[in-house]
Amino acid sequence: MKFYKDHYDVIVIGGALAGLSSALMLAEKGKDVLVLERHNLPGGIATSFVRGGIEIEAALHEMMSIGPEGNRLKVGKFLEDMGVQIDWLKVPEAYHASLPGLEVTLHPGLETFAKEVDAEVPGTYEKVLKLLNLCHTVFDSVNELSIHPMSKVQMLLKHEAFVKTAGYSTQEVIDTFDLPQKAQDLLAPYWIYVGTGFRTLPFTIFAVLMADYIGYGSYIPHKFSHEMSLKMAERAEAMGVQIEYRQHVDKILVKDGKVYGVRTARGDEIHADYVISAAYPNKVYTSMIEPLSEVPKKAIKMVNGRRLSLTAFSVIMILDKSAEELGIHDYSVFRGDTMDTEALYQDLAGLGPYRYLTCICHNYANPDATPEGTCSFSITTLPRVDGWKTVSADDYDRVKHEVAKQMIDDMSKYYGVNLLDHVLEIVIETPMTVAHYTGMWNGCIYGYAHTMEDHIVARLQTAEEEKFIEGLEFAGAHQISGDGMGPAVTNGRKAAKNVLDDMKKKEAAK
Ligand SMILES: Cc1cc2nc3c(=O)[nH]c(=O)nc-3n(C[C@H](O)[C@H](O)[C@H](O)COP(=O)(O)OP(=O)(O)OC[C@H]3O[C@@H](n4cnc5c(N)ncnc54)[C@H](O)[C@@H]3O)c2cc1C
């Protein structure tokens, strides 16, 4: 029997969250789909590994866009609609902010959050709530407009707050609320999840981030992020998708400006009408298209014009005592020596010492995360790709251990306990680990940076012009919705929708 069929409707390169979301949606519409994944298991960054008999989350701190049972947000709803049943656990707090002069734990719920900020910075309740409500209004508009595009006039009539704030940076909008610096600092910790300083970050992005995480809270799967990818892959196969592991796609085959298939590293040439790529456009347009002469100059110009967002450096530990015994009291701690996001963004260009850390103790959302009497604790920073590109192979081990030591020392000082004395297992993930494991361009986990010139609103307007090769779509953190696991799912759906729309158009033209 032949390994591959003669022809597929769609080939998806990469069996992680984005690619699997595309596959699920296409299979639901009866399309013949092949997923090629270079690893021996699905998930990409949404994975876990085992050390000393303990399963350890590789990446996920918290998922956005899940929402509570009975009122699921778009990612939670999509997974349910596709028949992917995830055992979601609610994260108990928004975050603990450990900033100069501030040690505050804040909880989700717009009013709760505003009250807690007010308790720390009296007299700010009304203003903070008004700002959060504005975020929520913009969030609702973005969700509606991403499904129902409308004319500018209609948009102005129906989505006034969205239109009025769309051209402004986060800092410009926050400034209009005249909030004391301390209150502004308490609103800022999540900035690292979108990775741009507030003077350059479009307010729309901040609004979506805050309304989603603060308005509805965040979630994690009971069996780690790999629960999502494994169940998505299982469901996709049950719906007829062919998934082949250990199949690295080397080339995307193009003729006369149109995709006709792929070639794997093993030499198989497989044919399809459409290809959806998880590999970054940078990689695709510079080395995967065959022949390279099919790549229009505009495509190269586009990838060169975009700024890569952040990568990750994470120290993940299993500790030999419970969190309470070690004095770790929160699920999530954001700790910095300033909350000046521009200064922190500059700091992320280097190789440390890093001034802004985000720590997670999974046991507070998931008591089963580790065996009784132990806990998991990770310390993460999200550097820019620039600095890490300068590390030579000879220096790599030294730099990696120095950075990890700095982060562990910082948090040991904070908790007043030497975390290194309690390590049962420790794993250090660097930008190189991410690049090596997923193939992501420069190890970038968040795609392209959101800036005032290039963000979701602008990208929606230029999306059509950026289709340089017929039948080629992209699905990954590098697409319109941007960073993170939730947006990766949304991006995967969008790629599938583009394919389905094009199929319909061609069918109608016959
Ligand atoms: C330490 C860390 C913490 C994070 N925390 C969070 C968090 O708390 N919340 C959140 O939302 N996000 C978080 N993220 C970011 C998030 O993990 C990513 O944005 C998201 O998982 C990207 O998903 P993806 O589907 O785009 O791609 P990836 O997960 O990068 O997967 C790409 C897939 O494509 C495959 N592939 C690539 N090229 C080829 C090829 N040529 N042939 C075959 N297969 C190929 C890869 O093997 C991989 O499986 C974190 C990331 C890290 C590293």
Coordinates of C-alpha atoms and ligand atoms in Angstrom, one line a residue:
M1 CA 0.0 0.0 0.0
K2 CA 1.2 3.5 -0.8
F3 CA 2.2 5.7 2.2
Y4 CA 0.6 8.8 0.7
K5 CA -2.4 9.4 -1.5
D6 CA -1.9 10.7 -5.0
H7 CA -3.4 14.0 -4.1
Y8 CA -4.8 15.9 -1.1
D9 CA -7.0 19.0 -0.9
V10 CA -4.7 20.5 1.7
I11 CA -1.2 19.7 3.2
V12 CA -0.6 21.3 6.6
I13 CA 3.1 21.7 7.5
G14 CA 3.4 21.4 11.3
G15 CA 1.2 19.5 13.8
A16 CA 1.1 22.1 16.6
L17 CA -1.8 24.2 17.8
A18 CA -2.1 26.3 14.7
G19 CA -1.7 23.5 12.2
L20 CA -4.0 21.2 14.1
S21 CA -6.7 23.9 14.3
S22 CA -6.5 24.3 10.5
A23 CA -6.7 20.5 10.1
L24 CA -9.8 20.2 12.4
M25 CA -11.7 22.9 10.6
L26 CA -10.9 21.6 7.2
A27 CA -11.8 18.0 8.1
E28 CA -15.1 19.2 9.6
K29 CA -15.9 20.5 6.1
G30 CA -15.1 17.2 4.6
K31 CA -11.7 18.1 3.1
D32 CA -8.9 15.6 2.5
V33 CA -6.1 16.8 4.8
L34 CA -2.5 15.6 5.4
V35 CA -0.5 17.0 8.3
L36 CA 3.2 16.5 8.2
E37 CA 5.0 17.0 11.5
R38 CA 8.8 16.7 11.9
H39 CA 8.7 15.5 15.5
N40 CA 7.5 12.1 16.7
L41 CA 4.6 13.7 18.6
P42 CA 2.2 16.7 18.1
G43 CA 2.1 20.0 19.8
G44 CA 5.3 22.0 19.0
I45 CA 5.7 24.2 22.0
A46 CA 2.5 22.9 23.5
T47 CA 4.2 19.9 25.0
S48 CA 5.6 18.4 28.2
F49 CA 8.5 16.1 29.0
V50 CA 9.3 13.7 31.8
R51 CA 12.3 14.0 34.2
G52 CA 12.8 11.7 37.2
G53 CA 9.3 10.2 36.5
I54 CA 7.6 13.5 36.7
E55 CA 5.7 15.1 33.8
I56 CA 6.7 18.7 33.4
E57 CA 5.0 21.5 31.4
A58 CA 7.3 22.8 28.8
A59 CA 5.9 26.2 28.3
L60 CA 2.3 27.2 29.2
H61 CA 1.8 29.7 31.9
E62 CA -1.8 30.5 31.0
M63 CA -4.3 30.3 28.1
M64 CA -6.4 33.3 27.0
S65 CA -9.7 33.1 25.2
I66 CA -11.0 30.0 27.0
G67 CA -13.7 31.4 29.3
P68 CA -15.7 29.6 32.0
E69 CA -17.9 26.6 31.2
G70 CA -21.2 27.7 29.7
N71 CA -19.7 31.0 28.5
R72 CA -16.6 29.9 26.5
L73 CA -14.6 32.5 24.6
K74 CA -13.5 31.9 21.1
V75 CA -10.7 29.3 21.6
G76 CA -12.6 27.4 24.3
K77 CA -15.7 27.4 22.1
F78 CA -13.8 26.3 18.9
L79 CA -12.3 23.3 20.7
E80 CA -15.6 22.3 22.1
D81 CA -17.3 22.7 18.7
M82 CA -14.7 20.5 17.2
G83 CA -15.3 17.8 19.8
V84 CA -12.0 18.3 21.6
Q85 CA -12.8 17.9 25.3
I86 CA -10.2 19.5 27.5
D87 CA -10.3 19.4 31.3
W88 CA -9.7 23.1 31.9
L89 CA -8.6 24.4 35.3
K90 CA -9.0 28.0 36.3
V91 CA -6.0 29.9 37.3
P92 CA -6.8 31.4 40.7
E93 CA -5.4 34.9 40.3
A94 CA -4.5 37.4 37.6
Y95 CA -1.0 37.9 39.0
H96 CA 1.1 38.9 42.0
A97 CA 2.9 42.1 41.1
S98 CA 6.3 42.5 42.8
L99 CA 7.4 45.9 41.7
P100 CA 9.3 48.8 43.5
G101 CA 7.1 49.7 46.4
L102 CA 4.4 47.2 45.5
E103 CA 3.6 43.6 46.6
V104 CA 0.0 43.1 45.4
T105 CA -2.0 40.1 44.3
L106 CA -4.8 40.9 41.9
H107 CA -7.7 38.8 40.8
P108 CA -9.7 38.5 37.6
G109 CA -13.1 40.2 37.2
L110 CA -13.1 43.9 36.0
E111 CA -14.7 45.2 39.2
T112 CA -12.7 43.0 41.6
F113 CA -9.5 44.0 39.8
A114 CA -10.4 47.7 40.0
K115 CA -11.3 47.4 43.7
E116 CA -8.0 45.7 44.5
V117 CA -6.0 48.4 42.7
D118 CA -8.0 51.0 44.6
A119 CA -7.1 49.3 47.9
E120 CA -3.5 49.8 47.1
V121 CA -3.8 53.2 45.4
P122 CA -6.9 54.8 47.0
G123 CA -9.2 57.0 44.8
T124 CA -8.5 55.1 41.6
Y125 CA -11.5 52.7 41.4
E126 CA -13.7 54.7 39.0
K127 CA -10.9 55.5 36.6
V128 CA -9.4 52.0 36.6
L129 CA -12.9 50.5 36.0
K130 CA -13.6 53.0 33.2
L131 CA -10.3 52.0 31.5
L132 CA -11.1 48.3 31.9
N133 CA -14.6 48.8 30.6
L134 CA -13.1 50.6 27.6
C135 CA -10.8 47.6 27.1
H136 CA -13.8 45.4 27.2
T137 CA -15.8 47.4 24.6
V138 CA -12.8 47.4 22.2
F139 CA -12.4 43.6 22.8
D140 CA -16.0 43.0 21.8
S141 CA -15.6 45.1 18.7
V142 CA -12.4 43.3 17.7
N143 CA -14.2 39.9 18.1
E144 CA -17.2 41.1 16.0
L145 CA -15.1 42.8 13.3
S146 CA -12.8 39.8 12.9
I147 CA -15.9 37.7 11.9
H148 CA -18.1 40.4 10.2
P149 CA -15.9 43.0 8.4
M150 CA -17.9 46.2 7.7
S151 CA -17.6 49.5 6.0
K152 CA -15.7 52.4 7.7
V153 CA -19.0 54.3 8.2
Q154 CA -20.8 51.3 9.8
M155 CA -17.7 50.7 11.9
L156 CA -17.8 54.3 13.2
L157 CA -21.5 54.0 14.0
K158 CA -21.3 50.6 15.7
H159 CA -17.8 50.5 17.1
E160 CA -17.0 54.1 18.1
A161 CA -14.6 53.3 20.9
F162 CA -12.6 50.9 18.8
V163 CA -12.3 53.4 15.9
K164 CA -11.5 56.3 18.3
T165 CA -8.6 54.4 20.0
A166 CA -7.3 52.4 17.1
G167 CA -4.7 54.9 16.1
Y168 CA -3.2 55.5 19.5
S169 CA -0.6 53.7 21.6
T170 CA -1.4 52.1 24.9
Q171 CA 0.5 54.9 26.8
E172 CA -1.4 57.6 24.9
V173 CA -4.8 56.2 25.9
I174 CA -3.8 55.4 29.5
D175 CA -2.5 59.0 29.9
T176 CA -6.0 60.3 29.3
F177 CA -7.2 58.6 32.5
D178 CA -4.8 60.6 34.6
L179 CA -3.9 57.7 36.9
P180 CA -1.1 57.8 39.5
Q181 CA 2.0 56.0 38.4
K182 CA 1.5 53.2 41.0
A183 CA -1.9 52.4 39.5
Q184 CA -0.5 52.4 36.0
D185 CA 2.2 50.0 37.2
L186 CA -0.4 47.6 38.5
L187 CA -2.1 47.6 35.1
A188 CA 1.1 46.8 33.2
P189 CA 2.5 43.4 34.2
Y190 CA 1.0 41.5 31.3
W191 CA 2.8 43.7 28.8
I192 CA 5.5 41.0 28.4
Y193 CA 2.8 38.7 26.9
V194 CA 2.7 41.0 23.9
G195 CA 6.3 42.1 24.1
T196 CA 6.3 45.8 23.2
G197 CA 6.7 48.9 25.3
F198 CA 3.5 50.9 25.9
R199 CA 4.6 53.8 23.8
T200 CA 4.7 51.6 20.8
L201 CA 2.1 49.0 21.7
P202 CA -1.2 49.7 19.9
F203 CA -4.0 50.3 22.5
T204 CA -6.2 47.7 20.6
I205 CA -3.7 44.9 21.6
F206 CA -3.5 46.0 25.2
A207 CA -7.3 46.2 25.4
V208 CA -7.8 42.7 24.0
L209 CA -5.2 41.4 26.4
M210 CA -6.7 43.0 29.5
A211 CA -10.3 42.3 28.7
D212 CA -9.6 38.6 28.0
Y213 CA -7.3 37.9 30.9
I214 CA -8.7 40.2 33.5
G215 CA -12.3 40.0 32.4
Y216 CA -12.6 36.2 32.1
G217 CA -9.5 34.9 33.9
S218 CA -7.1 32.4 32.4
Y219 CA -7.0 28.6 32.2
I220 CA -4.7 25.6 31.9
P221 CA -5.4 22.1 30.8
H222 CA -5.3 19.5 33.7
K223 CA -2.8 17.4 31.8
F224 CA -0.6 20.3 30.7
S225 CA -0.6 22.0 27.3
H226 CA 0.1 18.6 25.7
E227 CA -3.4 17.6 26.6
M228 CA -4.6 20.2 24.1
S229 CA -2.3 19.1 21.2
L230 CA -2.7 15.3 21.9
K231 CA -6.5 15.6 22.0
M232 CA -6.6 17.8 18.9
A233 CA -4.5 15.3 17.0
E234 CA -6.5 12.4 18.2
R235 CA -9.8 14.2 17.2
A236 CA -8.4 15.2 13.8
E237 CA -7.4 11.6 13.0
A238 CA -10.9 10.5 14.1
M239 CA -12.3 13.0 11.6
G240 CA -10.2 11.5 8.8
V241 CA -7.1 13.7 8.8
Q242 CA -3.9 11.8 8.0
I243 CA -1.1 12.8 10.4
E244 CA 2.4 11.6 9.7
Y245 CA 5.1 12.2 12.3
R246 CA 8.9 12.4 11.7
Q247 CA 8.2 14.0 8.3
H248 CA 10.2 17.2 7.9
V249 CA 9.0 19.3 4.9
D250 CA 12.0 20.6 3.0
K251 CA 10.3 22.2 0.1
I252 CA 7.0 23.8 -1.0
L253 CA 6.5 23.1 -4.7
V254 CA 5.3 26.0 -6.8
K255 CA 4.7 26.4 -10.5
D256 CA 3.5 29.5 -12.3
G257 CA 2.8 31.3 -9.0
K258 CA 0.7 28.4 -7.7
V259 CA 1.4 25.8 -5.1
Y260 CA 1.1 22.1 -6.1
G261 CA 2.6 20.2 -3.2
V262 CA 5.6 19.6 -0.9
R263 CA 8.8 17.5 -0.8
T264 CA 9.8 15.9 2.5
A265 CA 13.4 15.4 3.7
R266 CA 12.9 11.7 3.0
G267 CA 12.3 12.6 -0.6
D268 CA 8.5 12.0 -1.0
E269 CA 6.8 14.4 -3.4
I270 CA 3.2 14.9 -2.3
H271 CA 0.6 16.8 -4.2
A272 CA -2.2 19.1 -3.0
D273 CA -4.1 22.2 -4.1
Y274 CA -3.3 24.1 -0.9
V275 CA -0.4 24.2 1.5
I276 CA -0.7 25.7 5.0
S277 CA 2.7 26.4 6.6
A278 CA 3.6 26.6 10.3
A279 CA 7.1 27.5 9.3
Y280 CA 7.7 31.3 9.4
P281 CA 7.3 33.2 6.1
N282 CA 10.9 34.2 6.6
K283 CA 12.0 30.6 6.3
V284 CA 9.5 29.7 3.6
Y285 CA 10.4 32.6 1.2
T286 CA 14.1 32.3 1.7
S287 CA 14.7 28.6 1.5
M288 CA 11.5 26.4 1.2
I289 CA 9.9 27.5 -2.0
E290 CA 11.0 25.4 -5.0
P291 CA 12.1 27.0 -7.3
L292 CA 13.2 30.1 -5.4
S293 CA 12.6 32.1 -8.6
E294 CA 8.9 31.8 -7.8
V295 CA 9.2 34.0 -4.7
P296 CA 8.1 37.6 -5.6
K297 CA 10.4 40.4 -4.4
K298 CA 7.5 41.8 -2.5
A299 CA 7.4 38.7 -0.2
I300 CA 11.1 39.2 0.7
K301 CA 10.4 42.9 1.3
M302 CA 7.5 42.1 3.6
V303 CA 9.4 39.6 5.8
N304 CA 12.4 42.0 6.0
G305 CA 10.0 44.8 6.9
R306 CA 8.5 43.0 9.9
R307 CA 10.1 43.1 13.3
L308 CA 10.4 39.8 15.1
S309 CA 8.8 39.6 18.5
L310 CA 10.2 37.8 21.6
T311 CA 11.8 34.5 22.2
A312 CA 11.9 32.7 25.6
F313 CA 14.4 31.8 28.3
S314 CA 12.9 29.6 31.0
V315 CA 14.2 27.7 34.1
I316 CA 11.8 25.0 35.0
M317 CA 12.3 23.3 38.3
I318 CA 10.7 20.5 40.4
L319 CA 11.4 21.4 44.0
D320 CA 11.5 19.0 47.0
K321 CA 9.0 20.7 49.2
S322 CA 5.4 22.0 48.8
A323 CA 5.0 25.6 47.6
E324 CA 3.6 26.7 51.0
E325 CA 6.7 25.2 52.8
L326 CA 9.0 27.1 50.5
G327 CA 7.1 30.4 51.0
I328 CA 5.8 30.5 47.4
H329 CA 2.3 31.8 47.7
D330 CA 1.1 32.6 44.2
Y331 CA 0.4 30.9 40.9
S332 CA 1.9 33.8 39.0
V333 CA 4.4 36.4 40.0
F334 CA 5.6 39.2 37.7
R335 CA 8.7 40.8 39.3
G336 CA 10.7 43.8 38.0
D337 CA 12.9 46.6 39.3
T338 CA 10.8 49.0 37.3
M339 CA 7.5 48.9 35.3
D340 CA 8.8 51.3 32.7
T341 CA 8.0 49.0 29.7
E342 CA 10.3 50.9 27.3
A343 CA 13.3 50.5 29.6
L344 CA 12.4 46.8 30.1
Y345 CA 12.0 46.3 26.3
Q346 CA 15.5 47.7 25.8
D347 CA 16.9 45.4 28.5
L348 CA 15.4 42.4 26.7
A349 CA 17.8 43.0 23.7
G350 CA 20.7 41.8 25.8
L351 CA 21.9 38.7 27.5
G352 CA 21.0 39.6 31.1
P353 CA 20.9 40.3 33.9
Y354 CA 17.2 40.5 33.1
R355 CA 15.2 43.0 35.0
Y356 CA 11.7 41.5 34.5
L357 CA 10.8 37.9 35.4
T358 CA 7.6 36.0 35.3
C359 CA 7.3 33.0 37.6
I360 CA 4.7 30.2 37.7
C361 CA 3.8 27.6 40.3
H362 CA 1.4 25.3 38.6
N363 CA 0.4 23.5 41.8
Y364 CA -1.9 26.5 42.7
A365 CA -4.1 25.8 39.7
N366 CA -3.4 22.1 39.4
P367 CA -2.7 20.4 42.8
D368 CA -1.9 17.2 40.8
A369 CA 0.9 18.9 38.8
T370 CA 3.6 17.2 40.9
P371 CA 3.7 14.4 43.5
E372 CA 2.6 15.4 47.0
G373 CA 5.3 17.2 49.0
T374 CA 6.9 18.7 45.9
C375 CA 6.0 21.6 43.6
S376 CA 6.9 22.9 40.1
F377 CA 8.3 26.4 39.8
S378 CA 9.4 28.1 36.6
I379 CA 11.2 31.4 36.1
T380 CA 10.9 32.9 32.6
T381 CA 12.0 35.9 30.8
L382 CA 11.2 36.7 27.2
P383 CA 14.2 38.2 25.5
R384 CA 14.3 39.8 22.1
V385 CA 16.0 37.6 19.5
D386 CA 18.8 40.1 18.8
G387 CA 21.0 39.4 21.8
W388 CA 20.9 35.6 21.5
K389 CA 21.9 35.7 17.9
T390 CA 25.3 36.9 19.0
V391 CA 26.1 33.9 21.3
S392 CA 28.7 31.7 19.7
A393 CA 28.6 27.9 20.1
D394 CA 31.7 28.0 22.4
D395 CA 30.0 30.5 24.7
Y396 CA 26.5 29.0 24.7
D397 CA 26.9 26.8 27.8
R398 CA 28.5 29.5 29.9
V399 CA 25.9 32.2 28.9
K400 CA 23.0 29.8 29.5
H401 CA 24.2 28.8 33.0
E402 CA 25.0 32.4 33.9
V403 CA 21.5 33.7 32.9
A404 CA 19.8 30.8 34.7
K405 CA 21.8 31.4 37.9
Q406 CA 20.9 35.1 37.8
M407 CA 17.2 34.3 37.6
I408 CA 17.3 31.6 40.3
D409 CA 19.4 33.9 42.6
D410 CA 16.9 36.7 42.1
M411 CA 13.9 34.6 43.0
S412 CA 15.8 32.9 45.9
K413 CA 16.5 36.3 47.4
Y414 CA 12.8 37.3 46.9
Y415 CA 11.5 34.1 48.7
G416 CA 14.4 34.1 51.3
V417 CA 15.2 30.5 50.4
N418 CA 18.0 29.1 48.2
L419 CA 15.9 27.4 45.5
L420 CA 19.0 25.5 44.3
D421 CA 19.1 23.6 47.6
H422 CA 15.6 22.2 46.8
V423 CA 16.0 21.2 43.2
L424 CA 14.9 17.6 42.3
E425 CA 14.8 18.3 38.6
I426 CA 15.9 21.3 36.6
V427 CA 15.6 22.1 32.9
I428 CA 16.9 25.3 31.1
E429 CA 15.1 26.3 27.9
T430 CA 16.8 28.9 25.8
P431 CA 16.0 30.6 22.6
M432 CA 18.2 28.0 20.9
T433 CA 16.1 25.2 22.5
V434 CA 12.9 26.8 21.0
A435 CA 14.6 27.3 17.6
H436 CA 15.9 23.8 17.5
Y437 CA 12.8 22.1 18.8
T438 CA 10.2 23.9 16.7
G439 CA 12.1 25.3 13.8
M440 CA 10.7 28.8 14.7
W441 CA 12.6 31.5 13.0
N442 CA 15.3 32.8 15.4
G443 CA 13.5 30.9 18.2
C444 CA 10.8 33.6 18.1
I445 CA 7.7 32.4 20.0
Y446 CA 5.4 35.3 19.3
G447 CA 5.7 36.0 15.6
Y448 CA 6.0 39.6 14.5
A449 CA 6.0 42.4 17.0
H450 CA 2.9 44.5 17.3
T451 CA 3.8 48.1 16.6
M452 CA 1.8 51.2 15.7
E453 CA 2.7 50.6 12.0
D454 CA 2.1 46.9 12.0
H455 CA -0.6 45.4 14.1
I456 CA -3.8 43.5 13.9
V457 CA -5.9 46.3 12.3
A458 CA -3.2 47.2 9.7
R459 CA -2.5 43.5 9.1
L460 CA -6.2 42.8 8.4
Q461 CA -6.1 45.6 5.8
T462 CA -3.0 44.2 4.0
A463 CA -3.8 40.5 4.3
E464 CA -5.0 40.1 0.8
E465 CA -2.0 41.8 -0.8
E466 CA 0.3 39.6 1.2
K467 CA -0.9 36.5 -0.5
F468 CA 2.1 36.2 -2.8
I469 CA 1.7 32.6 -4.0
E470 CA -1.7 31.1 -4.9
G471 CA -2.8 28.3 -2.6
L472 CA -0.2 29.0 0.1
E473 CA -1.4 30.0 3.5
F474 CA 0.4 30.4 6.9
A475 CA -0.8 29.2 10.3
G476 CA 1.2 30.0 13.4
A477 CA 2.1 32.6 16.0
H478 CA 3.5 34.6 13.1
Q479 CA 0.0 35.4 11.6
I480 CA -2.6 38.1 12.1
S481 CA -3.7 37.5 15.7
G482 CA -0.1 37.3 16.9
D483 CA 1.4 35.8 20.0
G484 CA 0.6 32.9 22.2
M485 CA -1.2 29.5 22.2
G486 CA -4.7 31.0 22.0
P487 CA -3.9 33.3 19.0
A488 CA -2.1 30.3 17.4
V489 CA -5.4 28.4 17.4
T490 CA -7.2 31.5 16.0
N491 CA -4.5 31.9 13.3
G492 CA -5.0 28.2 12.3
R493 CA -8.7 28.7 11.9
K494 CA -8.1 31.8 9.8
A495 CA -5.8 29.9 7.4
A496 CA -8.4 27.2 7.1
K497 CA -11.1 29.8 6.5
N498 CA -9.0 31.4 3.7
V499 CA -8.7 28.0 2.0
L500 CA -12.4 27.2 2.3
D501 CA -13.3 30.6 1.0
D502 CA -11.0 30.2 -2.0
M503 CA -12.4 26.7 -2.7
K504 CA -15.9 28.1 -2.7
K505 CA -14.9 31.0 -5.0
K506 CA -13.3 28.6 -7.5
E507 CA -16.3 26.2 -7.3
A508 CA -18.7 29.1 -8.0
A509 CA -16.5 30.2 -11.0
K510 CA -16.7 26.8 -12.7
Ligands
LIG1 C1 8.7 29.1 27.7 C2 7.5 29.5 27.0 C3 6.3 29.9 27.7 C4 5.2 30.2 26.9 N1 4.1 30.6 27.6 C5 2.9 30.8 27.0 C6 1.7 31.1 27.7 O1 1.7 31.1 28.9 N2 0.6 31.3 27.0 C7 0.6 31.3 25.7 O2 -0.5 31.6 25.1 N3 1.7 31.1 25.0 C8 2.9 30.9 25.6 N4 4.0 30.6 24.9 C9 4.0 30.8 23.4 C10 3.3 29.7 22.7 O3 3.8 28.5 23.1 C11 3.5 29.8 21.1 O4 3.1 31.1 20.7 C12 2.6 28.9 20.4 O5 2.6 27.6 21.0 C13 3.0 28.7 19.0 O6 2.2 27.7 18.4 P1 2.3 27.4 16.9 O7 1.3 26.4 16.5 O8 2.3 28.7 16.1 O9 3.8 26.8 16.6 P2 4.8 25.9 17.3 O10 4.4 25.4 18.6 O11 6.1 26.6 17.3 O12 4.9 24.7 16.4 C14 5.3 24.6 15.1 C15 5.2 23.2 14.6 O13 5.6 23.0 13.3 C16 6.5 22.0 13.1 N5 7.3 22.3 12.0 C17 8.0 23.5 11.7 N6 8.6 23.4 10.5 C18 8.3 22.2 10.0 C19 8.7 21.5 8.8 N7 9.5 22.1 7.9 N8 8.2 20.3 8.5 C20 7.4 19.6 9.5 N9 7.0 20.2 10.6 C21 7.5 21.5 10.9 C22 7.3 22.0 14.4 O14 7.9 20.8 14.7 C23 6.2 22.3 15.4 O15 5.5 21.1 15.8 C24 5.2 30.2 25.5 C25 6.3 29.8 24.8 C26 7.5 29.4 25.5 C27 8.7 28.9 24.8

